[in-house]
Structures are given as structure tokens and as C-alpha cells.
PDB file of C-alpha atoms in Angstrom:
ATOM      1  CA  MET Q  12       0.000   0.000   0.000  1.00 51.00           C
ATOM      2  CA  PRO Q  13       1.626   3.296  -1.043  1.00 60.00           C
ATOM      3  CA  ASN Q  14       2.438   5.892   1.554  1.00 84.00           C
ATOM      4  CA  SER Q  15       1.606   9.552   1.387  1.00 88.00           C
ATOM      5  CA  ALA Q  16       3.702  11.981  -0.638  1.00 90.00           C
ATOM      6  CA  THR Q  17       5.255  14.836   1.283  1.00 89.00           C
ATOM      7  CA  ILE Q  18       6.830  18.120   0.210  1.00 88.00           C
ATOM      8  CA  ARG Q  19       9.297  19.103   2.925  1.00 89.00           C
ATOM      9  CA  ILE Q  20      10.506  22.689   3.316  1.00 89.00           C
ATOM     10  CA  THR Q  21      13.540  22.972   5.586  1.00 89.00           C
ATOM     11  CA  ARG Q  22      15.508  26.131   6.352  1.00 87.00           C
ATOM     12  CA  TYR Q  23      18.435  26.728   8.714  1.00 85.00           C
ATOM     13  CA  HIS Q  24      18.868  30.246  10.059  1.00 82.00           C
ATOM     14  CA  ASP Q  25      20.298  32.372  12.808  1.00 84.00           C
ATOM     15  CA  ARG Q  26      18.056  32.208  15.844  1.00 81.00           C
ATOM     16  CA  ALA Q  27      17.570  35.970  15.830  1.00 83.00           C
ATOM     17  CA  ILE Q  28      15.413  35.835  12.695  1.00 85.00           C
ATOM     18  CA  LEU Q  29      13.816  32.441  13.240  1.00 85.00           C
ATOM     19  CA  PRO Q  30      10.328  33.861  13.945  1.00 85.00           C
ATOM     20  CA  GLN Q  31      10.275  35.613  10.559  1.00 86.00           C
ATOM     21  CA  VAL Q  32      11.566  32.504   8.786  1.00 89.00           C
ATOM     22  CA  GLU Q  33       8.981  30.351  10.539  1.00 91.00           C
ATOM     23  CA  THR Q  34       6.212  32.637   9.302  1.00 92.00           C
ATOM     24  CA  GLY Q  35       7.628  32.573   5.769  1.00 92.00           C
ATOM     25  CA  VAL Q  36       7.868  28.781   5.652  1.00 92.00           C
ATOM     26  CA  ASP Q  37       4.340  28.468   7.025  1.00 93.00           C
ATOM     27  CA  ASN Q  38       3.020  30.901   4.403  1.00 94.00           C
ATOM     28  CA  LEU Q  39       4.851  29.075   1.591  1.00 94.00           C
ATOM     29  CA  ALA Q  40       3.387  25.710   2.632  1.00 94.00           C
ATOM     30  CA  GLY Q  41      -0.084  27.264   2.808  1.00 94.00           C
ATOM     31  CA  ASN Q  42       0.262  28.718  -0.696  1.00 94.00           C
ATOM     32  CA  ILE Q  43       1.408  25.360  -2.080  1.00 95.00           C
ATOM     33  CA  VAL Q  44      -1.667  23.711  -0.529  1.00 95.00           C
ATOM     34  CA  VAL Q  45      -3.955  26.252  -2.165  1.00 95.00           C
ATOM     35  CA  ARG Q  46      -2.317  25.746  -5.574  1.00 94.00           C
ATOM     36  CA  MET Q  47      -2.431  21.954  -5.282  1.00 95.00           C
ATOM     37  CA  ARG Q  48      -6.125  22.095  -4.441  1.00 95.00           C
ATOM     38  CA  ARG Q  49      -6.759  24.354  -7.416  1.00 94.00           C
ATOM     39  CA  LEU Q  50      -4.965  21.998  -9.806  1.00 95.00           C
ATOM     40  CA  VAL Q  51      -5.924  18.557  -8.478  1.00 96.00           C
ATOM     41  CA  PRO Q  52      -8.565  16.603 -10.452  1.00 95.00           C
ATOM     42  CA  LYS Q  53     -11.857  16.715  -8.571  1.00 94.00           C
ATOM     43  CA  ARG Q  54     -13.939  13.632  -9.329  1.00 91.00           C
ATOM     44  CA  SER Q  55     -14.762  12.464  -5.828  1.00 94.00           C
ATOM     45  CA  PHE Q  56     -12.882  15.231  -3.989  1.00 96.00           C
ATOM     46  CA  ARG Q  57     -11.118  12.552  -1.903  1.00 96.00           C
ATOM     47  CA  LEU Q  58      -7.726  13.441  -3.344  1.00 96.00           C
ATOM     48  CA  TYR Q  59      -8.545  17.113  -2.798  1.00 96.00           C
ATOM     49  CA  ASP Q  60      -9.443  16.448   0.824  1.00 96.00           C
ATOM     50  CA  SER Q  61      -6.270  14.439   1.435  1.00 96.00           C
ATOM     51  CA  ILE Q  62      -4.070  17.499   0.756  1.00 96.00           C
ATOM     52  CA  GLU Q  63      -3.031  19.030   4.050  1.00 95.00           C
ATOM     53  CA  LYS Q  64      -0.453  21.429   5.398  1.00 94.00           C
ATOM     54  CA  LEU Q  65       1.867  19.972   8.003  1.00 94.00           C
ATOM     55  CA  PRO Q  66       2.493  21.974  11.161  1.00 94.00           C
ATOM     56  CA  THR Q  67       5.527  24.236  10.894  1.00 93.00           C
ATOM     57  CA  THR Q  68       8.038  23.385  13.603  1.00 92.00           C
ATOM     58  CA  VAL Q  69      11.213  24.990  14.933  1.00 91.00           C
ATOM     59  CA  THR Q  70      13.975  22.783  16.321  1.00 89.00           C
ATOM     60  CA  GLY Q  71      17.182  24.566  17.264  1.00 87.00           C
ATOM     61  CA  SER Q  72      18.087  26.633  14.192  1.00 88.00           C
ATOM     62  CA  LYS Q  73      15.980  24.496  11.841  1.00 90.00           C
ATOM     63  CA  VAL Q  74      12.549  25.492  10.577  1.00 92.00           C
ATOM     64  CA  LYS Q  75      10.556  22.691   9.003  1.00 93.00           C
ATOM     65  CA  GLY Q  76       7.231  22.862   7.190  1.00 93.00           C
ATOM     66  CA  GLY Q  77       5.537  20.776   4.570  1.00 93.00           C
ATOM     67  CA  VAL Q  78       2.563  19.573   2.616  1.00 95.00           C
ATOM     68  CA  ARG Q  79       1.212  16.030   2.534  1.00 95.00           C
ATOM     69  CA  VAL Q  80      -1.100  14.343   0.037  1.00 95.00           C
ATOM     70  CA  GLY Q  81      -2.667  10.878  -0.113  1.00 94.00           C
ATOM     71  CA  GLY Q  82      -1.825   7.882   2.024  1.00 91.00           C
ATOM     72  CA  LYS Q  83      -4.918   8.007   4.203  1.00 91.00           C
ATOM     73  CA  SER Q  84      -8.596   7.150   4.202  1.00 93.00           C
ATOM     74  CA  VAL Q  85     -11.044   9.863   3.190  1.00 94.00           C
ATOM     75  CA  ARG Q  86     -14.765   9.226   3.677  1.00 95.00           C
ATOM     76  CA  GLY Q  87     -14.257   5.485   3.937  1.00 94.00           C
ATOM     77  CA  LYS Q  88     -11.908   4.960   0.979  1.00 94.00           C
ATOM     78  CA  TYR Q  89      -8.126   4.813   0.979  1.00 94.00           C
ATOM     79  CA  VAL Q  90      -6.439   7.424  -1.232  1.00 94.00           C
ATOM     80  CA  GLY Q  91      -3.368   5.654  -2.562  1.00 93.00           C
ATOM     81  CA  TYR Q  92      -3.403   6.884  -6.156  1.00 94.00           C
ATOM     82  CA  HIS Q  93      -2.023  10.379  -5.539  1.00 94.00           C
ATOM     83  CA  LEU Q  94       1.250   9.803  -7.420  1.00 93.00           C
ATOM     84  CA  MET Q  95      -0.414   7.933 -10.295  1.00 93.00           C
ATOM     85  CA  VAL Q  96      -2.632  10.956 -10.902  1.00 95.00           C
ATOM     86  CA  ASP Q  97       0.315  13.360 -10.774  1.00 94.00           C
ATOM     87  CA  LYS Q  98       2.686  11.402 -12.994  1.00 93.00           C
ATOM     88  CA  GLY Q  99       0.271   9.265 -15.024  1.00 94.00           C
ATOM     89  CA  THR Q 100       0.715   5.590 -15.901  1.00 94.00           C
ATOM     90  CA  SER Q 101       1.023   3.567 -19.093  1.00 92.00           C
ATOM     91  CA  ARG Q 102      -2.782   3.437 -19.162  1.00 92.00           C
ATOM     92  CA  MET Q 103      -3.635   6.946 -17.980  1.00 92.00           C
ATOM     93  CA  ALA Q 104      -2.365  10.396 -18.911  1.00 92.00           C
ATOM     94  CA  ALA Q 105      -0.770  12.477 -16.190  1.00 94.00           C
ATOM     95  CA  GLN Q 106      -2.858  15.149 -14.488  1.00 95.00           C
ATOM     96  CA  PRO Q 107      -0.049  16.973 -12.684  1.00 94.00           C
ATOM     97  CA  TYR Q 108      -0.914  18.944  -9.568  1.00 95.00           C
ATOM     98  CA  ILE Q 109       1.994  18.416  -7.148  1.00 94.00           C
ATOM     99  CA  ARG Q 110       4.966  19.616  -9.192  1.00 92.00           C
ATOM    100  CA  PRO Q 111       3.126  22.535 -10.854  1.00 92.00           C
ATOM    101  CA  ALA Q 112       2.091  23.772  -7.410  1.00 93.00           C
ATOM    102  CA  LEU Q 113       5.774  23.871  -6.495  1.00 90.00           C
ATOM    103  CA  TYR Q 114       6.931  25.327  -9.801  1.00 89.00           C
ATOM    104  CA  GLN Q 115       4.396  28.143  -9.553  1.00 88.00           C
ATOM    105  CA  SER Q 116       5.843  29.299  -6.226  1.00 88.00           C
ATOM    106  CA  ARG Q 117       6.960  32.917  -6.071  1.00 86.00           C
ATOM    107  CA  SER Q 118       8.940  34.910  -3.553  1.00 86.00           C
ATOM    108  CA  GLY Q 119       5.727  36.634  -2.536  1.00 87.00           C
ATOM    109  CA  ASP Q 120       4.458  33.320  -1.152  1.00 85.00           C
ATOM    110  CA  LEU Q 121       6.730  33.858   1.843  1.00 85.00           C
ATOM    111  CA  ARG Q 122       4.877  37.049   2.785  1.00 84.00           C
ATOM    112  CA  VAL Q 123       1.274  36.245   1.926  1.00 82.00           C
ATOM    113  CA  LYS Q 124      -0.734  34.189   4.385  1.00 84.00           C
ATOM    114  CA  VAL Q 125      -3.645  32.332   2.839  1.00 82.00           C
ATOM    115  CA  SER Q 126      -6.559  30.681   4.534  1.00 73.00           C
ATOM    116  CA  GLU Q 127      -6.830  27.009   3.633  1.00 65.00           C
TER     117      GLU Q 127
ATOM    118  CA  MET F  24     -24.402  28.710 -35.360  1.00 72.00           C
ATOM    119  CA  THR F  25     -20.801  28.004 -34.528  1.00 79.00           C
ATOM    120  CA  PRO F  26     -18.468  29.707 -36.977  1.00 78.00           C
ATOM    121  CA  PRO F  27     -16.140  27.395 -38.897  1.00 81.00           C
ATOM    122  CA  VAL F  28     -12.617  26.858 -37.639  1.00 79.00           C
ATOM    123  CA  PRO F  29     -10.485  29.504 -39.336  1.00 80.00           C
ATOM    124  CA  ALA F  30      -8.127  28.250 -41.991  1.00 82.00           C
ATOM    125  CA  GLY F  31      -4.501  27.887 -40.996  1.00 78.00           C
ATOM    126  CA  PRO F  32      -1.692  28.198 -40.684  1.00 89.00           C
ATOM    127  CA  TYR F  33      -2.037  27.757 -36.956  1.00 92.00           C
ATOM    128  CA  PRO F  34       0.470  28.946 -34.369  1.00 92.00           C
ATOM    129  CA  PRO F  35       2.711  26.324 -32.744  1.00 94.00           C
ATOM    130  CA  THR F  36       1.889  24.868 -29.328  1.00 94.00           C
ATOM    131  CA  ASN F  37       4.130  23.771 -26.487  1.00 94.00           C
ATOM    132  CA  GLU F  38       3.675  20.029 -26.951  1.00 95.00           C
ATOM    133  CA  LEU F  39       3.977  20.188 -30.755  1.00 96.00           C
ATOM    134  CA  VAL F  40       7.220  22.148 -30.503  1.00 96.00           C
ATOM    135  CA  ALA F  41       8.629  19.797 -27.882  1.00 96.00           C
ATOM    136  CA  VAL F  42       7.811  16.673 -29.896  1.00 97.00           C
ATOM    137  CA  ALA F  43       9.219  18.225 -33.067  1.00 96.00           C
ATOM    138  CA  TRP F  44      12.438  19.364 -31.405  1.00 95.00           C
ATOM    139  CA  LEU F  45      13.026  16.032 -29.690  1.00 96.00           C
ATOM    140  CA  SER F  46      12.361  13.955 -32.802  1.00 95.00           C
ATOM    141  CA  GLN F  47      14.247  16.201 -35.233  1.00 93.00           C
ATOM    142  CA  ARG F  48      17.223  17.346 -33.188  1.00 91.00           C
ATOM    143  CA  VAL F  49      18.044  14.683 -30.609  1.00 92.00           C
ATOM    144  CA  ALA F  50      20.321  12.017 -32.065  1.00 91.00           C
ATOM    145  CA  GLY F  51      18.802   8.561 -31.666  1.00 93.00           C
ATOM    146  CA  LEU F  52      15.189   9.726 -31.541  1.00 95.00           C
ATOM    147  CA  THR F  53      12.738   9.701 -34.460  1.00 95.00           C
ATOM    148  CA  ALA F  54       9.157  10.833 -34.964  1.00 94.00           C
ATOM    149  CA  ALA F  55       8.023   7.209 -34.632  1.00 95.00           C
ATOM    150  CA  ILE F  56       9.144   6.908 -31.023  1.00 96.00           C
ATOM    151  CA  VAL F  57       8.280  10.380 -29.704  1.00 97.00           C
ATOM    152  CA  GLY F  58       4.715  11.470 -29.007  1.00 96.00           C
ATOM    153  CA  THR F  59       2.218  12.775 -26.509  1.00 95.00           C
ATOM    154  CA  GLY F  60       0.516   9.411 -25.980  1.00 94.00           C
ATOM    155  CA  LEU F  61       1.986   5.967 -25.375  1.00 94.00           C
ATOM    156  CA  PRO F  62       0.946   3.665 -28.281  1.00 93.00           C
ATOM    157  CA  LYS F  63      -0.967   0.594 -27.121  1.00 90.00           C
ATOM    158  CA  ASP F  64       0.746  -1.611 -29.708  1.00 90.00           C
ATOM    159  CA  THR F  65       4.006  -2.309 -27.902  1.00 90.00           C
ATOM    160  CA  THR F  66       5.513  -4.207 -30.853  1.00 89.00           C
ATOM    161  CA  LYS F  67       6.012  -0.840 -32.577  1.00 90.00           C
ATOM    162  CA  TRP F  68       8.350   0.491 -29.911  1.00 92.00           C
ATOM    163  CA  ALA F  69       9.564  -2.528 -27.946  1.00 90.00           C
ATOM    164  CA  ASP F  70      12.997  -2.481 -29.616  1.00 91.00           C
ATOM    165  CA  THR F  71      13.588   1.233 -29.323  1.00 94.00           C
ATOM    166  CA  GLY F  72      11.572   2.383 -26.334  1.00 95.00           C
ATOM    167  CA  PHE F  73       9.172   5.337 -26.490  1.00 97.00           C
ATOM    168  CA  LEU F  74       9.494   8.913 -25.306  1.00 97.00           C
ATOM    169  CA  GLN F  75       6.240  10.463 -24.093  1.00 97.00           C
ATOM    170  CA  VAL F  76       5.849  14.245 -23.818  1.00 97.00           C
ATOM    171  CA  GLN F  77       3.189  15.852 -21.624  1.00 95.00           C
ATOM    172  CA  ALA F  78       2.865  19.542 -20.834  1.00 93.00           C
ATOM    173  CA  LEU F  79       2.834  20.588 -17.200  1.00 92.00           C
ATOM    174  CA  PRO F  80       0.531  23.406 -16.111  1.00 88.00           C
ATOM    175  CA  SER F  81       3.461  25.578 -15.120  1.00 82.00           C
ATOM    176  CA  GLY F  82       6.271  27.571 -16.653  1.00 80.00           C
ATOM    177  CA  THR F  83       6.886  31.260 -16.988  1.00 79.00           C
ATOM    178  CA  ALA F  84       4.545  33.530 -18.914  1.00 82.00           C
ATOM    179  CA  GLU F  85       6.599  36.268 -20.562  1.00 84.00           C
ATOM    180  CA  VAL F  86       4.997  39.682 -20.477  1.00 87.00           C
ATOM    181  CA  ASP F  87       7.440  41.664 -22.591  1.00 90.00           C
ATOM    182  CA  LEU F  88       8.939  39.141 -25.021  1.00 90.00           C
ATOM    183  CA  PRO F  89       7.209  36.768 -27.469  1.00 91.00           C
ATOM    184  CA  ILE F  90       8.963  33.765 -25.990  1.00 94.00           C
ATOM    185  CA  ARG F  91       7.392  30.652 -24.475  1.00 94.00           C
ATOM    186  CA  ARG F  92       8.927  28.956 -21.449  1.00 94.00           C
ATOM    187  CA  PRO F  93       6.839  25.835 -20.798  1.00 94.00           C
ATOM    188  CA  ARG F  94       7.770  22.924 -18.584  1.00 94.00           C
ATOM    189  CA  LEU F  95       7.134  19.432 -19.798  1.00 96.00           C
ATOM    190  CA  GLN F  96       7.164  15.948 -18.355  1.00 96.00           C
ATOM    191  CA  LEU F  97       9.252  13.476 -20.368  1.00 97.00           C
ATOM    192  CA  ASP F  98       8.711   9.754 -19.800  1.00 97.00           C
ATOM    193  CA  GLY F  99      11.037   7.141 -21.239  1.00 97.00           C
ATOM    194  CA  TRP F 100       9.142   3.850 -21.654  1.00 96.00           C
ATOM    195  CA  ALA F 101      10.473   0.389 -22.455  1.00 95.00           C
ATOM    196  CA  THR F 102       9.084  -3.123 -22.316  1.00 91.00           C
ATOM    197  CA  ALA F 103      10.174  -6.631 -23.173  1.00 85.00           C
ATOM    198  CA  ASN F 104       6.692  -8.025 -22.742  1.00 73.00           C
ATOM    199  CA  THR F 105       5.302  -7.409 -26.223  1.00 69.00           C
ATOM    200  CA  ASP F 106       2.536 -10.013 -26.263  1.00 69.00           C
ATOM    201  CA  GLY F 107       1.118  -8.786 -22.981  1.00 60.00           C
ATOM    202  CA  THR F 108       0.836 -12.232 -21.458  1.00 62.00           C
ATOM    203  CA  SER F 109       3.892 -12.664 -19.293  1.00 58.00           C
ATOM    204  CA  SER F 110       4.474 -10.648 -16.172  1.00 59.00           C
ATOM    205  CA  SER F 111       7.780 -12.261 -15.266  1.00 60.00           C
ATOM    206  CA  ILE F 112       9.955 -10.588 -17.917  1.00 74.00           C
ATOM    207  CA  LYS F 113      12.371  -8.144 -16.351  1.00 85.00           C
ATOM    208  CA  PRO F 114      11.580  -4.588 -17.527  1.00 89.00           C
ATOM    209  CA  PRO F 115      14.418  -3.026 -19.572  1.00 93.00           C
ATOM    210  CA  TRP F 116      15.117  -0.154 -17.192  1.00 95.00           C
ATOM    211  CA  ASN F 117      18.346   0.871 -18.902  1.00 95.00           C
ATOM    212  CA  LEU F 118      16.644   1.333 -22.264  1.00 95.00           C
ATOM    213  CA  ALA F 119      14.026   3.598 -20.676  1.00 96.00           C
ATOM    214  CA  ASN F 120      16.703   5.655 -18.943  1.00 96.00           C
ATOM    215  CA  ARG F 121      18.863   5.824 -22.078  1.00 96.00           C
ATOM    216  CA  LEU F 122      16.162   7.750 -23.951  1.00 97.00           C
ATOM    217  CA  LEU F 123      16.292  10.510 -21.357  1.00 97.00           C
ATOM    218  CA  GLU F 124      20.086  10.587 -21.422  1.00 96.00           C
ATOM    219  CA  LEU F 125      19.968  11.118 -25.198  1.00 95.00           C
ATOM    220  CA  VAL F 126      17.858  14.191 -24.531  1.00 95.00           C
ATOM    221  CA  ARG F 127      20.212  15.386 -21.814  1.00 94.00           C
ATOM    222  CA  ILE F 128      23.209  15.166 -24.164  1.00 92.00           C
ATOM    223  CA  ALA F 129      21.350  17.318 -26.688  1.00 91.00           C
ATOM    224  CA  THR F 130      20.434  19.891 -24.056  1.00 91.00           C
ATOM    225  CA  GLU F 131      24.040  20.225 -22.921  1.00 89.00           C
ATOM    226  CA  ASP F 132      25.469  20.843 -26.396  1.00 78.00           C
ATOM    227  CA  ALA F 133      24.929  24.367 -27.688  1.00 71.00           C
ATOM    228  CA  GLN F 134      27.479  24.026 -30.533  1.00 73.00           C
ATOM    229  CA  THR F 135      26.113  21.272 -32.747  1.00 73.00           C
ATOM    230  CA  GLY F 136      23.020  23.050 -34.012  1.00 70.00           C
ATOM    231  CA  TYR F 137      20.458  21.658 -31.635  1.00 77.00           C
ATOM    232  CA  TYR F 138      19.174  25.170 -31.015  1.00 84.00           C
ATOM    233  CA  GLY F 139      18.275  28.175 -33.139  1.00 84.00           C
ATOM    234  CA  ARG F 140      17.220  26.506 -36.381  1.00 87.00           C
ATOM    235  CA  PRO F 141      13.480  26.172 -37.089  1.00 89.00           C
ATOM    236  CA  VAL F 142      11.860  22.807 -36.422  1.00 92.00           C
ATOM    237  CA  ASP F 143       9.149  21.545 -38.768  1.00 91.00           C
ATOM    238  CA  LEU F 144       5.714  21.113 -37.251  1.00 92.00           C
ATOM    239  CA  PRO F 145       2.758  19.171 -38.702  1.00 90.00           C
ATOM    240  CA  ALA F 146       1.097  20.513 -41.841  1.00 89.00           C
ATOM    241  CA  ASN F 147      -0.748  23.808 -41.454  1.00 90.00           C
ATOM    242  CA  TYR F 148       1.295  24.839 -38.380  1.00 93.00           C
ATOM    243  CA  THR F 149       3.941  27.513 -38.612  1.00 93.00           C
ATOM    244  CA  ALA F 150       7.491  26.632 -37.646  1.00 93.00           C
ATOM    245  CA  ALA F 151       9.130  27.334 -34.306  1.00 95.00           C
ATOM    246  CA  ARG F 152      12.662  27.896 -33.119  1.00 94.00           C
ATOM    247  CA  VAL F 153      13.852  26.280 -29.886  1.00 94.00           C
ATOM    248  CA  GLN F 154      16.375  28.472 -28.102  1.00 93.00           C
ATOM    249  CA  ALA F 155      17.150  26.419 -25.026  1.00 93.00           C
ATOM    250  CA  ALA F 156      16.176  23.194 -23.313  1.00 94.00           C
ATOM    251  CA  TYR F 157      17.306  21.881 -19.970  1.00 94.00           C
ATOM    252  CA  PHE F 158      16.392  19.332 -17.333  1.00 95.00           C
ATOM    253  CA  ILE F 159      15.001  20.773 -14.112  1.00 94.00           C
ATOM    254  CA  THR F 160      14.961  17.422 -12.308  1.00 94.00           C
ATOM    255  CA  GLU F 161      17.060  14.290 -12.475  1.00 95.00           C
ATOM    256  CA  PRO F 162      15.646  11.184 -14.198  1.00 96.00           C
ATOM    257  CA  GLU F 163      13.592   9.221 -11.690  1.00 94.00           C
ATOM    258  CA  ARG F 164      12.634   5.561 -11.857  1.00 95.00           C
ATOM    259  CA  VAL F 165       8.867   5.066 -11.568  1.00 93.00           C
ATOM    260  CA  LEU F 166       7.920   1.714 -10.076  1.00 90.00           C
ATOM    261  CA  ASP F 167       4.610  -0.131  -9.954  1.00 84.00           C
ATOM    262  CA  ASP F 168       3.364   0.644 -13.438  1.00 89.00           C
ATOM    263  CA  PRO F 169       0.129  -1.346 -13.957  1.00 89.00           C
ATOM    264  CA  SER F 170       1.426  -2.731 -17.277  1.00 88.00           C
ATOM    265  CA  GLY F 171       4.812  -3.668 -15.849  1.00 88.00           C
ATOM    266  CA  TYR F 172       6.694  -1.350 -18.215  1.00 93.00           C
ATOM    267  CA  ALA F 173      10.051   0.183 -17.365  1.00 95.00           C
ATOM    268  CA  ARG F 174       9.692   3.922 -16.951  1.00 96.00           C
ATOM    269  CA  PHE F 175      11.944   6.866 -16.131  1.00 97.00           C
ATOM    270  CA  THR F 176      10.576  10.377 -15.856  1.00 96.00           C
ATOM    271  CA  VAL F 177      12.116  13.848 -15.878  1.00 97.00           C
ATOM    272  CA  ASP F 178      10.880  17.441 -16.148  1.00 95.00           C
ATOM    273  CA  LEU F 179      12.185  19.568 -19.016  1.00 96.00           C
ATOM    274  CA  ALA F 180      12.137  23.332 -19.462  1.00 95.00           C
ATOM    275  CA  LEU F 181      11.928  24.571 -23.031  1.00 94.00           C
ATOM    276  CA  ASP F 182      12.420  28.089 -24.401  1.00 94.00           C
ATOM    277  CA  TRP F 183      11.007  28.631 -27.876  1.00 95.00           C
ATOM    278  CA  VAL F 184       9.782  31.348 -30.219  1.00 95.00           C
ATOM    279  CA  ARG F 185       7.760  31.394 -33.406  1.00 93.00           C
ATOM    280  CA  ALA F 186      10.058  31.175 -36.432  1.00 89.00           C
TER     281      ALA F 186
END
């Protein structure tokens, strides 16, 4: 059974500016979630609902945030096809939504907080 | 009443330009083994492998210059199971990966004429000129294909203009 796919955002910084970096990483992860949800195919909305922002954490001088998709049950059905949808298979064309959400990132994503 | 489709010539599109550039410029690739869809008849590409091109919904939209900067997903496919009955044949992973390495060699060589010259598109489409192409990821092996094919995938950035 396939696991979830995770985008990890990790930054190391001087402790003096860690609060600002933490906010930026959290904003970036939130923007990626919004873009993934805009792009993801929406047949049953299970894949859509499996996209979630991971809590942004600070450990020492490391700030870690992320986005997770698939690998869990949504409304009674297991969502294990998240990578097949993104990359396609020999029998199905790709409907990319993970990589485009990353590629469309801009520097402004660090400053803009979005509501999920 | 819907007006008729205007007569061509039509402007080039991202996928058409990518397929044309790959099949006409990359040594070792031909139009028969490059396309946007994987042919179901594996006997046609079992010996050579197949390179599939799919546009990604990303890239950079240029505001000031008439240049396109799309990003595309390239998949190198290979199979040794041409009759579709056996599932025990080892997939030819190296053949699938080799197709992508042929593309990488072309992208790294700016001297041999891979770039700048117009590529020919299908009839009724105007030509295009590819100015740069480069990998933005490393080739990645994709396991668990439902057909048991060998597959490597990579993302390619392409810069092109109308010729």
C-alpha cells in the first residue's frame, strides 16, 4: 500500500530571525496547498481532501514545514493513487498537480498568508 | 451557429514544438518513437523504447517578449513483454533511462546546431525555433506501473519562439 507523498521545506537560520523565517515557511506551505487544491482533479474530492499542510516546527536553528497528500482514508476509501494521478501511468495520462504547485511558487508566497 | 474553424496556418503549441524538437534534433530519436501518448501496440516500440511528452501546467509567462517557457514531463518507456501475457519478464530499465540521457546530451550541447534553427511542425502549423532546453529534475525511476513497463521520468524546461 503506497504511503503519502510529502513536500518538505527545511531552512536553517540564525536564531535571531527564526520567527520571521517560521512565518515565511508556514506561508509558503499554505500557498502550495492552495495551488495543489486548485490543480488537483476533482472527481470524488477525496484526493482534494487528502491534501493538508503539516504543522511548521522549529527545532534549534531548523525550521521545518511541509505539505502532505494521499496515504490516508477519506470518507471510507483509501487514497493511494495520488502519485499515479500526478505522474500518469502507461494506461492513464498524467494530471499533474503536485509539481506545478511547487513550480508556480513565487517569492511573494513567503509574505502572503492564505486561509486554507 | 458556430463559426467554422479559421483556416490555418495555426500557431505552434508547447507540446507540438517539444515533440518536433526532440524527434528532429536529438540524435537517436525519431518521430516514430516520440509522441504525446503511449501507443498501445508495444511491438512498434519494444525495440527502441518510447518517449512520451506531456505539458505541465506551469512555466513562466513572458509579459514583454514573445517567448514561451513551458515545462514538460518526459517519460522514457520500455518493455520486453510485447505479447502482454507474461508478467515475469524483467523490464528493460536501462533502455528507458537511455532515452532521457539522449535528450540530456542534446540539451548540454549548444554548438552542434540543436538550437536556433526552425523545427518543422505538422502541416498547417507555422514553424518554431527552440532556443534552449534543460532538465530541471534528475531522471527518476517510476515503479509499480500497472502494465509492468520500465519507466523513467524527468521534467524539461523549453524556451522557444515562433520562427
